[in-house]
C-alpha positions as a printed NumPy array, in Angstrom:
array([[ 67.61 ,  13.272, -26.623],
       [ 64.485,  13.389, -27.96 ],
       [ 64.838,  14.527, -31.58 ],
       [ 62.075,  14.899, -34.129],
       [ 64.217,  16.51 , -36.813],
       [ 62.739,  14.828, -39.856],
       [ 58.986,  14.912, -39.417],
       [ 58.198,  13.2  , -42.681],
       [ 60.497,  10.265, -42.041],
       [ 59.408,  10.103, -38.405],
       [ 55.744,  10.   , -39.373],
       [ 56.372,   7.23 , -41.876],
       [ 58.332,   5.198, -39.36 ],
       [ 55.704,   5.741, -36.682],
       [ 52.916,   4.779, -39.054],
       [ 54.631,   1.582, -40.086],
       [ 55.384,   0.739, -36.475],
       [ 51.745,   1.191, -35.531],
       [ 50.632,  -0.918, -38.497],
       [ 52.923,  -3.872, -38.031],
       [ 53.841,  -3.508, -34.332],
       [ 57.387,  -4.842, -34.782],
       [ 60.511,  -4.259, -36.864],
       [ 60.549,  -5.73 , -40.353],
       [ 62.352,  -9.04 , -40.673],
       [ 65.572,  -9.417, -42.671],
       [ 66.376, -12.59 , -44.633],
       [ 66.568, -15.62 , -42.367],
       [ 70.253, -16.275, -43.083],
       [ 71.35 , -12.69 , -42.265],
       [ 72.082, -11.474, -38.709],
       [ 69.85 ,  -8.533, -37.849],
       [ 70.259,  -5.669, -35.392],
       [ 66.854,  -4.22 , -34.489],
       [ 67.512,  -0.604, -33.491],
       [ 64.785,   1.38 , -31.675],
       [ 65.821,   5.037, -31.679],
       [ 64.681,   8.654, -31.869],
       [ 63.926,   9.676, -35.451],
       [ 66.827,  10.9  , -37.591],
       [ 69.276,  10.453, -34.715],
       [ 71.993,   8.508, -36.521],
       [ 73.835,   9.112, -39.77 ],
       [ 72.654,   6.569, -42.39 ],
       [ 76.3  ,   6.269, -43.437],
       [ 77.111,   4.946, -39.946],
       [ 74.36 ,   2.344, -40.326],
       [ 75.864,   1.233, -43.626],
       [ 79.36 ,   1.144, -42.117],
       [ 78.184,  -1.038, -39.226],
       [ 76.342,  -3.378, -41.594],
       [ 79.529,  -3.841, -43.601],
       [ 81.625,  -4.345, -40.491],
       [ 79.347,  -6.905, -38.822],
       [ 78.063,  -8.433, -42.07 ],
       [ 74.555,  -7.896, -40.777],
       [ 71.393,  -5.946, -41.51 ],
       [ 70.214,  -3.031, -39.355],
       [ 66.443,  -2.554, -39.122],
       [ 65.67 ,   0.867, -37.653],
       [ 62.35 ,   1.719, -35.989],
       [ 61.831,   5.274, -34.728],
       [ 59.98 ,   6.8  , -31.784],
       [ 59.293,  10.375, -30.718],
       [ 59.24 ,  10.236, -26.906],
       [ 60.57 ,   8.22 , -23.997],
       [ 56.989,   7.385, -23.062],
       [ 56.339,   5.901, -26.494],
       [ 59.547,   3.872, -26.26 ],
       [ 58.675,   2.547, -22.8  ],
       [ 55.127,   1.647, -23.824],
       [ 56.44 ,  -0.364, -26.772],
       [ 58.933,  -2.203, -24.558],
       [ 56.178,  -3.029, -22.065],
       [ 54.024,  -4.366, -24.897],
       [ 56.635,  -6.936, -25.923],
       [ 59.252,  -4.743, -27.549],
       [ 61.795,  -5.892, -24.964],
       [ 61.974,  -9.119, -26.977],
       [ 61.857,  -7.435, -30.42 ],
       [ 64.618,  -4.813, -30.234],
       [ 68.359,  -5.191, -29.658],
       [ 69.297,  -1.586, -28.817],
       [ 67.158,   1.283, -27.5  ],
       [ 68.162,   4.886, -26.782],
       [ 66.469,   6.119, -23.579],
       [ 67.182,   9.443, -21.938],
       [ 69.265,   9.162, -18.789],
       [ 66.452,   9.809, -16.306],
       [ 64.471,   6.945, -17.843],
       [ 67.21 ,   4.362, -17.308],
       [ 66.423,   3.611, -13.611],
       [ 62.722,   3.199, -14.408],
       [ 63.446,   0.776, -17.253],
       [ 65.83 ,  -1.082, -14.957],
       [ 63.261,  -1.315, -12.146],
       [ 60.633,  -2.589, -14.582],
       [ 62.992,  -5.277, -15.838],
       [ 62.891,  -3.908, -19.381],
       [ 66.654,  -3.591, -19.952],
       [ 69.541,  -5.91 , -19.132],
       [ 72.918,  -5.454, -17.492],
       [ 75.746,  -4.83 , -19.944],
       [ 78.825,  -7.018, -20.348],
       [ 81.597,  -4.441, -20.201],
       [ 84.146,  -7.04 , -21.287],
       [ 82.607,  -6.693, -24.757],
       [ 82.829,  -2.873, -24.68 ],
       [ 86.507,  -2.427, -25.426],
       [ 86.012,   1.222, -26.421],
       [ 84.375,   2.195, -23.111],
       [ 87.531,   4.042, -22.028],
       [ 86.936,   6.584, -24.807],
       [ 84.122,   8.137, -22.776],
       [ 84.901,  11.379, -20.987],
       [ 85.224,  10.895, -17.227],
       [ 82.083,  12.929, -16.467],
       [ 80.048,  10.29 , -18.338],
       [ 81.59 ,   7.312, -16.592],
       [ 79.83 ,   6.129, -13.433],
       [ 76.911,   8.614, -13.67 ],
       [ 74.438,   9.038, -10.822],
       [ 71.51 ,   7.778, -12.922],
       [ 73.341,   4.493, -13.676],
       [ 76.286,   3.722, -11.374],
       [ 79.216,   2.157, -13.24 ],
       [ 77.243,   2.482, -16.507],
       [ 75.852,  -0.927, -15.621],
       [ 72.726,  -0.769, -17.818],
       [ 73.403,   2.052, -20.278],
       [ 76.152,   3.78 , -22.226],
       [ 76.052,   7.518, -23.14 ],
       [ 75.2  ,   8.186, -26.791],
       [ 74.886,  12.001, -27.074],
       [ 74.338,  14.892, -24.708],
       [ 73.01 ,  18.408, -24.827],
       [ 71.069,  21.169, -23.113],
       [ 67.474,  22.381, -22.919],
       [ 66.816,  26.09 , -23.245],
       [ 64.637,  28.694, -24.929],
       [ 64.614,  29.739, -28.583],
       [ 62.964,  32.992, -29.689],
       [ 62.589,  35.366, -32.602],
       [ 64.29 ,  38.669, -31.679],
       [ 62.262,  40.535, -34.296],
       [ 59.176,  39.881, -32.173],
       [ 60.498,  39.767, -28.623],
       [ 61.756,  43.03 , -27.128],
       [ 64.922,  43.242, -25.084],
       [ 67.283,  40.396, -24.282],
       [ 65.489,  37.716, -22.262],
       [ 67.584,  35.654, -19.87 ],
       [ 65.159,  33.479, -17.91 ],
       [ 62.141,  31.177, -18.014],
       [ 59.951,  34.269, -17.657],
       [ 59.771,  34.525, -21.442],
       [ 57.42 ,  31.548, -21.217],
       [ 55.736,  32.149, -17.87 ],
       [ 55.562,  35.941, -17.461],
       [ 52.887,  37.461, -19.74 ],
       [ 54.539,  40.89 , -19.454],
       [ 57.581,  39.608, -21.351],
       [ 55.493,  38.385, -24.283],
       [ 51.96 ,  39.784, -24.116],
       [ 50.873,  39.099, -27.693],
       [ 53.015,  36.836, -29.869],
       [ 52.17 ,  33.098, -30.101],
       [ 54.368,  30.847, -27.984],
       [ 54.637,  27.09 , -27.526],
       [ 55.27 ,  24.674, -24.691],
       [ 56.294,  21.029, -25.077],
       [ 54.057,  18.121, -24.16 ],
       [ 56.678,  15.423, -23.594],
       [ 56.875,  13.506, -20.32 ],
       [ 56.675,  16.608, -18.139],
       [ 60.097,  16.535, -16.505],
       [ 61.539,  19.491, -18.421],
       [ 58.251,  21.372, -18.239],
       [ 57.695,  21.004, -14.491],
       [ 61.413,  21.62 , -13.994],
       [ 61.267,  24.894, -15.922],
       [ 58.242,  26.087, -13.953],
       [ 59.903,  25.073, -10.675],
       [ 63.065,  26.971, -11.621],
       [ 61.035,  30.082, -12.445],
       [ 59.273,  29.825,  -9.065],
       [ 62.601,  29.567,  -7.265],
       [ 62.471,  25.845,  -6.381],
       [ 65.268,  24.827,  -8.727],
       [ 65.033,  22.878, -11.967],
       [ 65.388,  19.557, -10.166],
       [ 62.496,  20.133,  -7.759],
       [ 61.374,  16.959,  -6.029],
       [ 58.592,  17.791,  -3.546],
       [ 54.919,  17.201,  -4.264],
       [ 54.051,  20.741,  -3.193],
       [ 56.596,  22.148,  -5.655],
       [ 55.267,  19.978,  -8.505],
       [ 51.725,  21.131,  -7.782],
       [ 52.77 ,  24.791,  -7.717],
       [ 54.594,  24.312, -11.031],
       [ 51.555,  22.572, -12.509],
       [ 49.324,  25.48 , -11.493],
       [ 51.725,  27.93 , -13.139],
       [ 51.588,  25.951, -16.391],
       [ 47.779,  25.799, -16.193],
       [ 47.735,  29.603, -15.871],
       [ 50.07 ,  29.835, -18.861],
       [ 47.657,  27.696, -20.925],
       [ 44.869,  30.259, -20.403],
       [ 46.795,  33.123, -21.991],
       [ 45.301,  34.141, -25.362],
       [ 48.647,  33.85 , -27.182],
       [ 49.401,  30.318, -25.954],
       [ 49.588,  28.336, -29.204],
       [ 49.502,  24.844, -27.716],
       [ 51.625,  21.946, -26.565],
       [ 54.192,  21.283, -29.278],
       [ 57.359,  19.347, -28.464],
       [ 60.752,  20.952, -28.766],
       [ 61.88 ,  19.988, -32.265],
       [ 58.62 ,  20.658, -34.139],
       [ 58.23 ,  23.744, -31.949],
       [ 61.523,  25.07 , -33.266],
       [ 60.172,  24.416, -36.749],
       [ 57.194,  26.652, -36.047],
       [ 59.431,  29.421, -34.726],
       [ 61.56 ,  29.138, -37.863],
       [ 58.44 ,  29.528, -40.023],
       [ 57.261,  32.561, -38.053],
       [ 54.197,  30.748, -36.682],
       [ 55.418,  31.208, -33.106],
       [ 57.838,  33.57 , -31.423],
       [ 59.035,  31.434, -28.488],
       [ 59.497,  27.77 , -27.644],
       [ 61.592,  25.48 , -25.499],
       [ 64.353,  23.899, -27.584],
       [ 67.348,  21.575, -27.582],
       [ 70.698,  23.117, -28.418],
       [ 71.478,  20.434, -31.005],
       [ 68.316,  21.206, -32.951],
       [ 69.22 ,  24.89 , -32.969],
       [ 72.779,  23.983, -33.908],
       [ 71.59 ,  22.035, -36.911],
       [ 69.447,  24.86 , -38.27 ],
       [ 72.191,  27.423, -37.626],
       [ 74.578,  25.178, -39.557],
       [ 72.224,  24.829, -42.526],
       [ 71.312,  28.528, -42.452],
       [ 67.597,  28.079, -41.77 ],
       [ 67.474,  29.869, -38.403],
       [ 70.427,  32.247, -38.303],
       [ 68.212,  35.091, -37.022],
       [ 66.851,  33.161, -34.037],
       [ 68.36 ,  33.327, -30.548],
       [ 68.893,  30.479, -28.056],
       [ 69.802,  30.823, -24.399],
       [ 70.047,  28.819, -21.187],
       [ 67.755,  30.374, -18.548],
       [ 69.535,  31.994, -15.632],
       [ 67.361,  30.156, -13.058],
       [ 68.831,  26.841, -14.188],
       [ 68.081,  24.225, -16.794],
       [ 68.893,  20.704, -17.889],
       [ 71.957,  18.95 , -19.151],
       [ 70.737,  15.667, -20.563],
       [ 72.237,  12.456, -21.852],
       [ 70.694,  10.017, -24.273],
       [ 71.999,   6.52 , -23.71 ],
       [ 72.215,   3.126, -25.397],
       [ 70.707,   0.103, -23.646],
       [ 69.836,  -3.487, -24.525],
       [ 66.258,  -4.674, -23.852],
       [ 65.836,  -7.475, -21.341],
       [ 64.969, -10.172, -23.891],
       [ 66.732,  -8.767, -26.943],
       [ 66.895, -11.357, -29.741],
       [ 70.519, -10.458, -30.568],
       [ 72.183,  -9.039, -27.43 ],
       [ 75.72 ,  -9.833, -28.624],
       [ 75.092,  -7.844, -31.792],
       [ 73.674,  -5.071, -29.619],
       [ 76.912,  -4.924, -27.632],
       [ 78.872,  -4.848, -30.88 ],
       [ 76.807,  -1.87 , -32.035],
       [ 77.315,   0.019, -28.763],
       [ 81.062,  -0.594, -28.97 ],
       [ 80.992,   0.592, -32.585],
       [ 79.446,   3.925, -31.534],
       [ 82.088,   4.252, -28.804],
       [ 84.843,   4.229, -31.439],
       [ 86.487,   7.661, -31.706],
       [ 85.866,   8.188, -35.436],
       [ 82.335,   6.81 , -35.332],
       [ 81.487,   8.962, -32.328],
       [ 82.735,  12.039, -34.184],
       [ 80.771,  11.15 , -37.318],
       [ 77.646,  10.764, -35.183],
       [ 77.963,  14.22 , -33.623],
       [ 79.023,  15.914, -36.846],
       [ 75.823,  14.527, -38.381],
       [ 73.251,  15.406, -35.728],
       [ 74.926,  18.454, -34.143],
       [ 74.729,  17.183, -30.562],
       [ 77.74 ,  17.082, -28.257],
       [ 79.666,  13.841, -28.019],
       [ 80.358,  12.212, -24.633],
       [ 83.328,  10.544, -26.344],
       [ 86.553,  12.259, -25.274],
       [ 88.481,  10.47 , -28.022],
       [ 86.17 ,  12.005, -30.661],
       [ 86.724,  15.649, -29.793],
       [ 89.616,  16.359, -32.184],
       [ 87.526,  15.114, -35.118],
       [ 84.508,  17.341, -34.495],
       [ 83.975,  20.022, -37.128],
       [ 82.075,  23.247, -37.856],
       [ 79.499,  24.332, -35.324],
       [ 80.446,  21.45 , -33.034],
       [ 83.193,  23.666, -31.605],
       [ 80.806,  26.556, -30.879],
       [ 79.466,  27.796, -27.534],
       [ 75.992,  26.741, -28.652],
       [ 77.005,  23.072, -28.507],
       [ 79.577,  23.404, -25.726],
       [ 78.313,  25.426, -22.738],
       [ 80.852,  27.477, -20.821],
       [ 82.034,  26.366, -17.4  ],
       [ 79.822,  29.056, -15.852],
       [ 76.793,  27.766, -17.765],
       [ 77.57 ,  24.148, -16.881],
       [ 77.433,  25.051, -13.181],
       [ 73.842,  26.177, -13.723],
       [ 72.776,  22.948, -15.449],
       [ 71.552,  19.769, -13.798],
       [ 70.921,  16.167, -14.749],
       [ 67.296,  15.347, -14.034],
       [ 67.114,  13.123, -10.975],
       [ 65.474,   9.747, -11.686],
       [ 61.998,   9.158, -10.269],
       [ 61.095,   5.708,  -9.027],
       [ 58.09 ,   3.856,  -7.697],
       [ 55.419,   5.933,  -5.971],
       [ 57.11 ,   9.264,  -6.779],
       [ 57.199,   8.357, -10.473],
       [ 53.485,   7.544, -10.447],
       [ 52.645,  10.714,  -8.5  ],
       [ 54.596,  12.89 , -10.906],
       [ 52.863,  11.31 , -13.901],
       [ 49.459,  11.928, -12.293],
       [ 50.281,  15.608, -11.793],
       [ 51.559,  16.054, -15.334],
       [ 48.58 ,  14.201, -16.826],
       [ 46.255,  16.584, -14.999],
       [ 48.08 ,  19.539, -16.579],
       [ 47.519,  18.178, -20.082],
       [ 43.802,  17.569, -19.619]])
């Protein structure tokens, strides 16, 4: 979900997207899959393998947030792209807005490879509009050389006594994780759903912004980069991002934990836009990712957990660690974000927008 691992490539892709507004065209006689995905979220070798298998060309366009993805779909991208990768809590909203289409499961012969917990999820009953791509957790990363003790909760972000002086970051994003974290700290639970709870969480974040060592709104992946460089001591983070830098040795001294008050287990999914130019090719790509070997290659590349049960024996290195695979006790303390629809979705966005102003 929501990766910004390669800032240089992401910036280039974003700049080109803004300049031309649509994916680049392949030769007229060559089938083309237009993939709209988080930056650096798929192994280039998998792209090449799919191109060889389907005798097609893959044109990849990257985005850095669900909001950016949705805005592009609303602006006509639903007829430009063949596969998009929304986070699970965005799927109902895209469905309600008519921006994604129902999937033909008869074409998804590898669907049975998915682990049972990812089949028939609450955010998309019967996986009707989306198929799980990767999953992970949201927690806190910190530099133990600057933070005293062993923090265990969201207080490392919200309680000034726990970090009175070192710079810390907070993600901008769409607000769901941020309001959820504040709600959990206040005792409302990560999946808080009442207006009064959202407002209380928003006020807590506004108080946090006024602290002299608040270093700004920086989303999770670039925030981790700043902690790695010593520019900040604390940030929210995704376990896969931390897993990648542990694997490459660039953040072995940093610590990551799942707050005791509760946090998020998230799923990024694959969906086909409502007016995709090549929906059959999109289904072929989704089925390709659901293959056991391809699913393992995907996770071994980006260090996020695979929802593919058939892939598990082929996962290597850090993919078998507790960082990527939470314990049963930790899983009980994690929640999928509940989808927001209609008036509640608009109200939440109004509250979060007010926090950012």
